[in-house]
Amino acid sequence: MKCLIIDAVHSSIAEEFSKYMQVDTHMLPTQEELAKLIPDYDVLIMRVDPAINKEILDAAKNLKVIGVCSVGLNHIDMDTAKAKGIQVFNAPGMNANAVAELTISKMLDLSRHTIPANYDVKVNKNWDKYKFVGRELRGKTLGILGFGRIGQRVGELGRAFKMNIVAYDPYLPAHVFEEQQATSMSIDDVLKTSDYVTIHMPLTPETKNLFNAKSIAEMKPDAVVLNMARGGIVNEKDMYEALKAGKIGGYASDVMENELAAGGLTEGATFDSPLFECDNFIVTPHLGAQSTDASRDIAELIISKVKE
Ligand code: NAD
């Protein structure tokens, strides 16, 4: 058998599968390149790029299994895969802790101004502790929009910081909130009461632009917003205007509306946004799931499913 790996996945996958089959790596082929490569392979290991369309699956004469080392499957034509008897495995929930820890780190960074302070010391050579007086998480209200695997883990970590947890998720039964010691609220009440609002819902037609100028107007002026879910849920233009006008305490994001088109896969591509002008905006390049622990856990699961 032959296995093709097309993304940066944990090395244990290649090590393990090399015991049974030929393992080749071709990093991030385009859809056209993959359609040409795929006929030889029995196993495909990937993350989210490129999207697996019907043309690729039609060309995949020998393919038996796709191991997707990430959570979602909406980049794969599942109907065609099913019709062709190609099994597709993913790793739901395996990166929840990685994303949740990054969320908490951003809450701490924004609250204690660690990023501008670090810059002030290293770049401006200043050592001024009075410039960056922050606030603690303890006793504050943490509002979680989308209370699934990641949202619940953020809630657990927030409780360890002695925060009050409130959450909005209309698709969950009441007992989930009780078990998680969180108060279930409408989205408006979460926005009104929270000192930190963190977004952990999928991007859907319903959630696109869900967080906008109207949401910001409901919040406390020193509250902080975090988007660790998907670009497009937060209206970046509205957020920029609110930050500039001092209507909101800060915005931390791991995702942006045009992240793929602007940078992402194209080597050397640069990425700009008006938000970069704002000191109280902090951003990371979709790092949520990027921990060695999460990749190892995901790899273990994918190895066992593919072997089965
Ligand atoms: P999950 O499916 O366990 O939880 C999502 C929750 O959102 C569900 O409980 C669902 O009921 C809720 N929801 C759906 N629509 C909603 C709406 N309109 N309003 C309120 N709640 C709604 O998923 P998860 O594993 O917790 O991941 C959440 C999201 O985080 C994913 O959809 C993905 O976009 C994002 N994510 C980001 C990274 C990253 O690297 N930053 C990594 C993994 C996942």
Coordinates of C-alpha atoms and ligand atoms in Angstrom, one line a residue:
M1 CA 0.0 0.0 0.0
K2 CA 1.0 3.6 -0.4
C3 CA 0.3 6.6 1.8
L4 CA 0.5 10.3 0.8
I5 CA 0.9 13.0 3.5
I6 CA 0.1 16.5 2.3
D7 CA 0.3 18.7 5.4
A8 CA 2.5 19.3 8.4
V9 CA 1.2 16.5 10.7
H10 CA 2.9 14.8 13.6
S11 CA 5.9 12.8 12.6
S12 CA 4.5 9.7 14.4
I13 CA 2.1 9.1 11.5
A14 CA 4.9 8.7 8.9
E15 CA 7.0 6.7 11.4
E16 CA 4.1 4.3 12.1
F17 CA 2.8 3.9 8.6
S18 CA 6.4 3.3 7.2
K19 CA 6.3 0.0 9.0
Y20 CA 3.5 -1.2 6.7
M21 CA 3.6 0.8 3.5
Q22 CA 5.5 3.3 1.4
V23 CA 4.9 6.9 2.8
D24 CA 5.4 9.9 0.5
T25 CA 5.1 13.6 1.5
H26 CA 4.0 16.3 -0.9
M27 CA 3.3 19.5 1.1
L28 CA 0.1 21.4 0.2
P29 CA -0.5 20.5 -3.4
T30 CA -3.1 22.4 -5.3
Q31 CA -6.3 20.6 -6.2
E32 CA -5.0 20.0 -9.7
E33 CA -1.7 18.7 -8.4
L34 CA -3.4 16.4 -6.0
A35 CA -5.7 15.0 -8.6
K36 CA -2.6 14.0 -10.6
L37 CA -0.8 12.5 -7.6
I38 CA -3.7 10.6 -5.9
P39 CA -4.3 7.7 -8.3
D40 CA -1.3 5.8 -6.8
Y41 CA -2.3 6.1 -3.2
D42 CA -4.4 4.0 -0.8
V43 CA -4.2 6.4 2.2
L44 CA -4.3 10.2 2.2
I45 CA -3.3 12.1 5.3
M46 CA -4.2 15.8 5.4
R47 CA -5.5 18.7 7.4
V48 CA -7.7 21.2 5.6
D49 CA -6.0 22.1 2.3
P50 CA -6.7 21.6 -0.4
A51 CA -10.4 21.0 -0.4
I52 CA -11.1 17.5 -1.6
N53 CA -13.6 17.8 -4.5
K54 CA -15.2 15.3 -6.8
E55 CA -12.5 15.5 -9.4
I56 CA -9.8 14.5 -6.8
L57 CA -12.0 11.6 -5.5
D58 CA -12.8 10.5 -9.1
A59 CA -9.1 10.3 -9.8
A60 CA -8.4 8.4 -6.5
K61 CA -8.8 4.9 -8.0
N62 CA -7.0 3.2 -5.1
L63 CA -7.9 5.4 -2.2
K64 CA -9.4 3.6 0.8
V65 CA -9.0 6.0 3.7
I66 CA -8.6 9.8 4.2
G67 CA -7.2 10.7 7.7
V68 CA -8.0 14.3 8.4
C69 CA -5.8 15.6 11.2
S70 CA -8.2 18.4 12.2
V71 CA -11.8 18.9 13.5
G72 CA -14.0 19.9 10.6
L73 CA -14.9 17.9 7.5
N74 CA -16.6 20.6 5.4
H75 CA -13.6 20.8 3.1
I76 CA -14.3 17.2 1.9
D77 CA -17.0 16.2 -0.6
M78 CA -18.4 13.6 1.8
D79 CA -21.2 12.4 -0.5
T80 CA -18.8 11.4 -3.2
A81 CA -16.4 9.9 -0.7
K82 CA -19.2 7.8 0.7
A83 CA -20.5 6.7 -2.7
K84 CA -17.0 5.5 -3.6
G85 CA -16.5 3.6 -0.3
I86 CA -13.7 5.9 0.8
Q87 CA -13.7 6.1 4.6
V88 CA -12.9 9.6 6.1
F89 CA -11.7 10.0 9.7
N90 CA -11.2 13.2 11.6
A91 CA -10.4 14.1 15.1
P92 CA -13.3 16.0 16.7
G93 CA -12.5 17.7 20.0
M94 CA -8.9 16.7 20.1
N95 CA -7.7 20.4 19.9
A96 CA -10.2 21.8 22.4
N97 CA -7.7 22.2 25.2
A98 CA -5.1 23.8 22.9
V99 CA -7.6 26.4 21.7
A100 CA -8.9 27.0 25.2
E101 CA -5.4 27.6 26.7
L102 CA -4.6 30.1 23.9
T103 CA -7.9 31.9 24.6
I104 CA -6.9 32.2 28.3
S105 CA -3.4 33.4 27.4
K106 CA -4.9 36.1 25.2
M107 CA -7.3 37.2 28.1
L108 CA -4.2 37.5 30.3
D109 CA -2.2 39.3 27.6
L110 CA -4.9 41.9 27.0
S111 CA -5.6 42.3 30.8
R112 CA -1.9 42.8 31.7
H113 CA -0.7 44.5 28.6
T114 CA 2.1 42.0 28.2
I115 CA 2.5 42.5 24.5
P116 CA 2.9 46.3 24.4
A117 CA 5.0 46.1 27.6
N118 CA 7.4 43.5 26.0
Y119 CA 7.7 45.8 22.9
D120 CA 8.3 48.8 25.1
V121 CA 11.2 47.1 26.9
K122 CA 12.8 45.4 24.0
V123 CA 12.3 47.9 21.2
N124 CA 12.0 51.3 23.1
K125 CA 14.5 50.2 25.8
N126 CA 12.0 51.5 28.4
W127 CA 11.6 49.9 31.9
D128 CA 8.4 51.6 33.1
K129 CA 6.1 49.6 35.3
Y130 CA 3.6 52.3 35.8
K131 CA 2.7 52.5 32.1
F132 CA 1.1 49.1 32.0
V133 CA -1.1 48.7 35.0
G134 CA -3.6 45.9 34.3
R135 CA -6.5 44.1 35.8
E136 CA -7.0 40.5 37.1
L137 CA -9.3 37.9 35.7
R138 CA -10.4 37.0 39.3
G139 CA -14.0 37.9 40.0
K140 CA -14.8 39.0 36.4
T141 CA -17.6 37.7 34.3
L142 CA -16.6 35.5 31.3
G143 CA -19.2 35.3 28.6
I144 CA -18.9 32.3 26.2
L145 CA -20.7 32.4 22.9
G146 CA -20.9 28.8 21.6
F147 CA -20.6 26.4 24.5
G148 CA -19.3 23.3 22.8
R149 CA -16.1 21.4 23.4
I150 CA -13.8 24.5 23.3
G151 CA -16.2 26.8 25.0
Q152 CA -16.7 24.4 27.9
R153 CA -13.0 23.9 28.3
V154 CA -12.5 27.7 28.4
G155 CA -15.2 27.8 31.0
E156 CA -13.4 25.2 33.2
L157 CA -10.2 27.2 32.9
G158 CA -12.0 30.4 33.7
R159 CA -13.4 28.9 36.8
A160 CA -9.9 28.1 38.0
F161 CA -9.3 31.9 37.8
K162 CA -12.4 32.4 39.9
M163 CA -14.4 34.0 37.1
N164 CA -18.2 33.8 36.8
I165 CA -19.1 31.9 33.8
V166 CA -22.1 32.8 31.6
A167 CA -22.8 31.3 28.2
Y168 CA -25.0 31.5 25.2
D169 CA -25.7 28.4 23.1
P170 CA -29.3 27.9 22.0
Y171 CA -28.6 24.3 20.8
L172 CA -27.6 22.8 24.2
P173 CA -29.9 21.3 26.8
A174 CA -30.0 23.0 30.2
H175 CA -28.2 20.2 32.0
V176 CA -24.9 21.0 30.1
F177 CA -24.8 24.5 31.6
E178 CA -25.5 23.1 35.1
E179 CA -22.8 20.5 34.8
Q180 CA -20.4 23.1 33.7
Q181 CA -21.4 25.5 36.5
A182 CA -22.3 28.1 33.9
T183 CA -25.4 30.4 33.7
S184 CA -27.3 30.0 30.4
M185 CA -28.3 33.4 29.0
S186 CA -29.5 35.1 25.9
I187 CA -26.8 36.6 23.7
D188 CA -27.9 40.1 24.8
D189 CA -27.5 39.3 28.5
V190 CA -24.1 37.7 27.9
L191 CA -23.0 40.9 26.1
K192 CA -24.4 43.2 28.8
T193 CA -23.0 41.4 31.8
S194 CA -19.5 40.1 30.6
D195 CA -16.1 41.6 31.2
Y196 CA -14.7 39.2 28.6
V197 CA -16.7 37.8 25.7
T198 CA -15.1 34.9 23.9
I199 CA -16.5 33.4 20.7
H200 CA -16.4 29.6 20.1
M201 CA -19.2 28.8 17.6
P202 CA -18.9 27.6 14.0
L203 CA -19.1 30.0 11.0
T204 CA -22.5 29.4 9.5
P205 CA -24.9 31.7 7.6
E206 CA -26.5 32.3 11.0
T207 CA -23.2 33.3 12.7
K208 CA -21.7 35.3 9.9
N209 CA -21.4 38.9 11.2
L210 CA -23.1 37.9 14.4
F211 CA -20.8 40.1 16.3
N212 CA -21.1 43.7 15.1
A213 CA -21.5 47.3 16.1
K214 CA -24.9 46.5 17.7
S215 CA -23.2 43.8 19.9
I216 CA -20.5 46.2 20.9
A217 CA -23.0 48.9 21.8
E218 CA -24.5 46.5 24.3
M219 CA -21.2 45.8 26.1
K220 CA -19.4 47.4 28.9
P221 CA -16.9 50.0 27.4
D222 CA -13.9 48.3 29.1
A223 CA -15.0 44.8 28.1
V224 CA -12.7 42.6 26.0
V225 CA -13.7 40.5 23.0
L226 CA -12.0 37.3 21.8
N227 CA -12.6 35.5 18.5
M228 CA -10.9 32.1 18.5
A229 CA -13.4 30.5 16.1
R230 CA -13.5 31.8 12.6
G231 CA -13.0 35.1 10.7
G232 CA -16.3 36.4 9.5
I233 CA -18.2 35.9 12.8
V234 CA -16.9 39.3 14.0
N235 CA -17.5 42.3 11.7
E236 CA -13.9 43.6 11.5
K237 CA -14.9 47.0 10.2
D238 CA -17.3 47.6 13.1
M239 CA -14.6 46.3 15.5
Y240 CA -12.0 48.7 14.1
E241 CA -14.3 51.7 14.5
A242 CA -15.1 50.7 18.1
L243 CA -11.5 50.2 19.0
K244 CA -10.5 53.6 17.5
A245 CA -13.4 55.3 19.2
G246 CA -12.6 53.7 22.6
K247 CA -16.0 52.0 22.8
I248 CA -14.5 48.6 23.7
G249 CA -11.5 47.6 25.9
G250 CA -9.7 45.4 23.5
Y251 CA -10.0 42.7 20.8
A252 CA -8.0 39.5 20.6
S253 CA -8.2 37.3 17.6
D254 CA -6.7 34.1 16.2
V255 CA -8.6 34.3 13.0
M256 CA -9.4 37.0 10.4
E257 CA -11.9 37.4 7.6
N258 CA -9.4 37.2 4.8
E259 CA -6.7 35.1 6.3
L260 CA -6.3 32.6 3.5
A261 CA -6.7 34.9 0.6
A262 CA -4.3 37.4 2.1
G263 CA -1.5 35.1 3.3
G264 CA -2.1 31.5 4.2
L265 CA -0.8 29.3 1.5
T266 CA 1.0 31.7 -0.7
E267 CA 4.7 31.9 0.1
G268 CA 5.9 35.4 0.7
A269 CA 2.4 36.9 0.7
T270 CA 1.9 39.6 3.2
F271 CA -1.3 40.4 5.1
D272 CA -2.6 43.8 6.2
S273 CA -5.7 45.0 8.0
P274 CA -6.7 48.4 9.5
L275 CA -7.0 46.6 12.8
F276 CA -3.2 46.4 12.9
E277 CA -3.1 50.1 13.8
C278 CA -4.9 49.5 17.1
D279 CA -2.7 48.9 20.2
N280 CA -5.5 47.1 22.0
F281 CA -5.9 44.6 19.1
I282 CA -3.8 41.4 19.5
V283 CA -3.6 38.7 16.9
T284 CA -2.1 35.3 16.2
P285 CA -2.1 33.5 12.8
H286 CA -4.6 30.8 13.5
L287 CA -2.5 29.1 16.2
G288 CA -5.3 27.7 18.2
A289 CA -4.7 24.0 17.4
Q290 CA -1.0 24.4 16.9
S291 CA 0.4 22.6 19.9
T292 CA 2.7 19.6 19.8
D293 CA 0.4 18.0 22.3
A294 CA -2.7 18.4 20.2
S295 CA -0.9 17.2 17.0
R296 CA 0.4 14.1 18.9
D297 CA -3.1 13.3 20.3
I298 CA -4.7 13.8 16.9
A299 CA -2.0 11.7 15.2
E300 CA -2.6 8.8 17.7
L301 CA -6.3 8.8 17.0
I302 CA -5.8 9.0 13.2
I303 CA -3.2 6.2 13.3
S304 CA -5.5 3.9 15.2
K305 CA -8.6 4.7 12.9
V306 CA -6.6 4.2 9.7
K307 CA -5.0 1.0 10.9
E308 CA -8.5 -0.4 11.9
Ligands
NAD1 P1 -18.3 22.2 19.0 O1 -19.1 21.7 17.8 O2 -18.0 21.3 20.0 O3 -19.1 23.5 19.6 C1 -19.6 24.5 18.9 C2 -20.8 25.0 19.7 O4 -21.4 26.2 19.0 C3 -22.0 24.0 19.7 O5 -22.3 23.7 21.1 C4 -23.1 24.6 19.0 O6 -24.4 24.4 19.6 C5 -22.8 26.1 19.2 N1 -23.4 26.9 18.2 C6 -23.7 26.7 16.9 N2 -24.3 27.7 16.3 C7 -24.5 28.7 17.3 C8 -25.1 29.9 17.3 N3 -25.7 30.5 16.2 N4 -25.1 30.6 18.5 C9 -24.5 30.1 19.6 N5 -23.9 28.9 19.6 C10 -23.9 28.2 18.5 O7 -17.0 22.8 18.3 P2 -15.7 23.2 19.0 O8 -14.7 22.1 18.9 O9 -15.9 23.8 20.4 O10 -15.1 24.3 18.1 C11 -15.8 25.6 18.0 C12 -15.3 26.4 16.8 O11 -14.0 26.7 17.0 C13 -15.2 25.6 15.5 O12 -16.4 25.7 14.8 C14 -14.1 26.2 14.7 O13 -14.6 27.2 13.9 C15 -13.3 26.9 15.8 N6 -11.9 26.3 15.9 C16 -10.9 27.2 15.9 C17 -9.6 26.7 16.0 C18 -8.4 27.6 16.0 O14 -7.3 27.1 15.6 N7 -8.5 28.8 16.3 C19 -9.4 25.3 16.2 C20 -10.5 24.5 16.3 C21 -11.8 25.0 16.2

